Amino acid sequence: DTGVSQNPRHKITKRGQNVTFRCDPISEHNRLYWYRQTLGQGPEFLTYFQNEAQLEKSRLLSDRFSAERPKGSFSTLEIQRTEQGDSAMYLCASSPGNGGGQPQHFGDGTRLSIL
Amino acid sequence: EDQVTQSPEALRLQEGESSSLNCSYTVSGLRGLFWYRQDPGKGPEFLFTLYSAGEEKEKERLKATLTKKESFLHITAPKPEDSATYLCAVEGNFNKFYFGSGTKLNVKP
């Protein structure tokens, strides 16, 4: 069990640029979640995948955000035309996906800073 | 509206001074309640899962309990290394997770 891996750990970019983050879940975990966390707040749900299918997206996820999990393994989260308000920690989590009540296991996140 | 509320927002304890953190929730279709610990700059680390009212789980100085509307995380004789933010999450319908804002615990030696 190598844990959930996220890359890069930090990303600094100028407003208006596009950024892409990668998440490698624990192998054989079917569910993969993306969250956004700002200082002093808990993780805020963005979207989740069951294998390669994206099953739910938060209303907070504007059309500038897109996520993929093409082969049901790793996932990418892309933010287009970044804005100051996108500055946050982006967390990825995975779980076995065998019904409900399974804990999520988190990576250490990608911290995005918009200049 | 599905919601998880944690209190207090921050808690300062002396080493050895026991206390409790609260997590109250209004989430439809509870499938599990989870406690996590988060250190600065790190992702949340899983601690406990509770499934039904009356259930209790223990790990070292931590004990989590669950009622129909809230959960408590009891910390007995805490040590400075227990300092962290403790997050509560509830899984509701459609495998969606709702997190509270956390309690930031600071244990002074």
PDB file of C-alpha atoms in Angstrom, chain B:
ATOM      1  CA  GLU B   1     -29.600  20.992   3.775  1.00  0.00           C
ATOM      2  CA  ASP B   2     -26.888  18.402   4.449  1.00  0.00           C
ATOM      3  CA  GLN B   3     -24.437  19.895   6.906  1.00  0.00           C
ATOM      4  CA  VAL B   4     -21.715  18.988   9.398  1.00  0.00           C
ATOM      5  CA  THR B   5     -20.828  21.373  12.229  1.00  0.00           C
ATOM      6  CA  GLN B   6     -17.844  21.027  14.521  1.00  0.00           C
ATOM      7  CA  SER B   7     -17.176  22.760  17.812  1.00  0.00           C
ATOM      8  CA  PRO B   8     -15.194  24.341  19.218  1.00  0.00           C
ATOM      9  CA  GLU B   9     -13.260  25.881  16.319  1.00  0.00           C
ATOM     10  CA  ALA B  10     -10.105  25.901  18.426  1.00  0.00           C
ATOM     11  CA  LEU B  11      -9.130  24.286  21.707  1.00  0.00           C
ATOM     12  CA  ARG B  12      -6.060  24.882  23.842  1.00  0.00           C
ATOM     13  CA  LEU B  13      -5.248  22.269  26.475  1.00  0.00           C
ATOM     14  CA  GLN B  14      -2.452  21.674  28.907  1.00  0.00           C
ATOM     15  CA  GLU B  15      -0.707  18.334  28.568  1.00  0.00           C
ATOM     16  CA  GLY B  16      -2.767  15.781  30.499  1.00  0.00           C
ATOM     17  CA  GLU B  17      -5.966  17.872  30.458  1.00  0.00           C
ATOM     18  CA  SER B  18      -8.732  15.701  28.961  1.00  0.00           C
ATOM     19  CA  SER B  19     -11.507  17.174  26.796  1.00  0.00           C
ATOM     20  CA  SER B  20     -14.019  16.411  24.038  1.00  0.00           C
ATOM     21  CA  LEU B  21     -14.622  17.656  20.498  1.00  0.00           C
ATOM     22  CA  ASN B  22     -18.119  17.736  19.045  1.00  0.00           C
ATOM     23  CA  CYS B  23     -19.450  16.968  15.575  1.00  0.00           C
ATOM     24  CA  SER B  24     -23.154  17.453  14.873  1.00  0.00           C
ATOM     25  CA  TYR B  25     -24.731  16.604  11.533  1.00  0.00           C
ATOM     26  CA  THR B  26     -27.876  16.876   9.462  1.00  0.00           C
ATOM     27  CA  VAL B  27     -27.146  14.527   6.568  1.00  0.00           C
ATOM     28  CA  SER B  28     -29.677  12.328   4.811  1.00  0.00           C
ATOM     29  CA  GLY B  29     -29.009   8.623   4.555  1.00  0.00           C
ATOM     30  CA  LEU B  30     -26.074   8.323   6.966  1.00  0.00           C
ATOM     31  CA  ARG B  31     -23.757   5.596   5.715  1.00  0.00           C
ATOM     32  CA  GLY B  32     -20.868   6.338   8.051  1.00  0.00           C
ATOM     33  CA  LEU B  33     -19.254   9.023  10.210  1.00  0.00           C
ATOM     34  CA  PHE B  34     -15.505   9.440   9.958  1.00  0.00           C
ATOM     35  CA  TRP B  35     -12.888  11.203  12.070  1.00  0.00           C
ATOM     36  CA  TYR B  36      -9.638  12.423  10.544  1.00  0.00           C
ATOM     37  CA  ARG B  37      -6.532  14.134  11.851  1.00  0.00           C
ATOM     38  CA  GLN B  38      -4.844  16.767   9.686  1.00  0.00           C
ATOM     39  CA  ASP B  39      -1.370  18.194  10.273  1.00  0.00           C
ATOM     40  CA  PRO B  40      -0.321  21.482   8.600  1.00  0.00           C
ATOM     41  CA  GLY B  41       0.510  21.043   4.918  1.00  0.00           C
ATOM     42  CA  LYS B  42      -0.678  17.429   4.894  1.00  0.00           C
ATOM     43  CA  GLY B  43      -3.785  15.597   3.781  1.00  0.00           C
ATOM     44  CA  PRO B  44      -6.275  14.275   6.343  1.00  0.00           C
ATOM     45  CA  GLU B  45      -5.271  11.013   8.024  1.00  0.00           C
ATOM     46  CA  PHE B  46      -8.060   8.528   8.732  1.00  0.00           C
ATOM     47  CA  LEU B  47      -8.727   7.718  12.413  1.00  0.00           C
ATOM     48  CA  PHE B  48     -12.157   6.087  12.915  1.00  0.00           C
ATOM     49  CA  THR B  49     -15.388   5.030  11.237  1.00  0.00           C
ATOM     50  CA  LEU B  50     -18.662   4.866  13.183  1.00  0.00           C
ATOM     51  CA  TYR B  51     -21.801   3.410  11.633  1.00  0.00           C
ATOM     52  CA  SER B  52     -24.611   3.431  14.172  1.00  0.00           C
ATOM     53  CA  ALA B  53     -25.761   5.158  17.356  1.00  0.00           C
ATOM     54  CA  GLY B  54     -24.131   3.730  20.463  1.00  0.00           C
ATOM     55  CA  GLU B  55     -20.995   2.641  18.665  1.00  0.00           C
ATOM     56  CA  GLU B  56     -17.574   3.509  20.151  1.00  0.00           C
ATOM     57  CA  LYS B  57     -14.035   3.190  18.777  1.00  0.00           C
ATOM     58  CA  GLU B  58     -10.727   3.723  20.597  1.00  0.00           C
ATOM     59  CA  LYS B  59      -7.146   4.310  19.555  1.00  0.00           C
ATOM     60  CA  GLU B  60      -4.486   5.241  22.089  1.00  0.00           C
ATOM     61  CA  ARG B  61      -5.682   8.462  23.790  1.00  0.00           C
ATOM     62  CA  LEU B  62      -8.630   8.951  21.432  1.00  0.00           C
ATOM     63  CA  LYS B  63     -12.148   7.582  21.751  1.00  0.00           C
ATOM     64  CA  ALA B  64     -14.961   8.340  19.303  1.00  0.00           C
ATOM     65  CA  THR B  65     -18.646   7.904  20.111  1.00  0.00           C
ATOM     66  CA  LEU B  66     -21.808   8.313  18.034  1.00  0.00           C
ATOM     67  CA  THR B  67     -25.415   9.252  18.799  1.00  0.00           C
ATOM     68  CA  LYS B  68     -28.252   9.820  16.331  1.00  0.00           C
ATOM     69  CA  LYS B  69     -27.320  13.431  15.690  1.00  0.00           C
ATOM     70  CA  GLU B  70     -23.755  13.927  16.875  1.00  0.00           C
ATOM     71  CA  SER B  71     -20.382  12.387  17.536  1.00  0.00           C
ATOM     72  CA  PHE B  72     -17.762  13.136  20.144  1.00  0.00           C
ATOM     73  CA  LEU B  73     -14.026  12.672  19.993  1.00  0.00           C
ATOM     74  CA  HIS B  74     -12.740  12.305  23.536  1.00  0.00           C
ATOM     75  CA  ILE B  75      -9.066  12.977  24.152  1.00  0.00           C
ATOM     76  CA  THR B  76      -7.713  11.534  27.384  1.00  0.00           C
ATOM     77  CA  ALA B  77      -4.495  12.919  28.903  1.00  0.00           C
ATOM     78  CA  PRO B  78      -3.370  14.526  25.631  1.00  0.00           C
ATOM     79  CA  LYS B  79       0.267  15.031  24.710  1.00  0.00           C
ATOM     80  CA  PRO B  80       1.798  17.822  22.593  1.00  0.00           C
ATOM     81  CA  GLU B  81       2.038  15.412  19.635  1.00  0.00           C
ATOM     82  CA  ASP B  82      -1.778  15.244  19.600  1.00  0.00           C
ATOM     83  CA  SER B  83      -1.813  18.875  18.405  1.00  0.00           C
ATOM     84  CA  ALA B  84      -3.511  18.944  14.990  1.00  0.00           C
ATOM     85  CA  THR B  85      -6.798  19.802  13.324  1.00  0.00           C
ATOM     86  CA  TYR B  86      -9.437  17.115  13.812  1.00  0.00           C
ATOM     87  CA  LEU B  87     -12.004  16.794  11.019  1.00  0.00           C
ATOM     88  CA  CYS B  88     -15.354  15.053  11.070  1.00  0.00           C
ATOM     89  CA  ALA B  89     -16.962  13.792   7.853  1.00  0.00           C
ATOM     90  CA  VAL B  90     -20.317  12.174   7.158  1.00  0.00           C
ATOM     91  CA  GLU B  91     -21.150  10.014   4.160  1.00  0.00           C
ATOM     92  CA  GLY B  92     -24.707  10.488   2.984  1.00  0.00           C
ATOM     93  CA  ASN B  93     -26.694   9.392  -0.024  1.00  0.00           C
ATOM     94  CA  PHE B  94     -24.940   8.692  -3.324  1.00  0.00           C
ATOM     95  CA  ASN B  95     -21.568   8.194  -1.580  1.00  0.00           C
ATOM     96  CA  LYS B  96     -21.151  11.929  -1.082  1.00  0.00           C
ATOM     97  CA  PHE B  97     -19.024  13.099   1.853  1.00  0.00           C
ATOM     98  CA  TYR B  98     -19.648  16.244   3.911  1.00  0.00           C
ATOM     99  CA  PHE B  99     -16.842  17.650   6.049  1.00  0.00           C
ATOM    100  CA  GLY B 100     -16.963  19.977   9.022  1.00  0.00           C
ATOM    101  CA  SER B 101     -14.568  22.909   9.336  1.00  0.00           C
ATOM    102  CA  GLY B 102     -12.518  21.093  11.958  1.00  0.00           C
ATOM    103  CA  THR B 103     -11.324  21.722  15.499  1.00  0.00           C
ATOM    104  CA  LYS B 104      -7.771  22.991  15.811  1.00  0.00           C
ATOM    105  CA  LEU B 105      -6.279  21.407  18.923  1.00  0.00           C
ATOM    106  CA  ASN B 106      -3.182  22.823  20.585  1.00  0.00           C
ATOM    107  CA  VAL B 107      -1.705  20.878  23.514  1.00  0.00           C
ATOM    108  CA  LYS B 108       0.864  22.786  25.560  1.00  0.00           C
ATOM    109  CA  PRO B 109       3.576  20.919  27.474  1.00  0.00           C
TER     110      PRO B 109
END
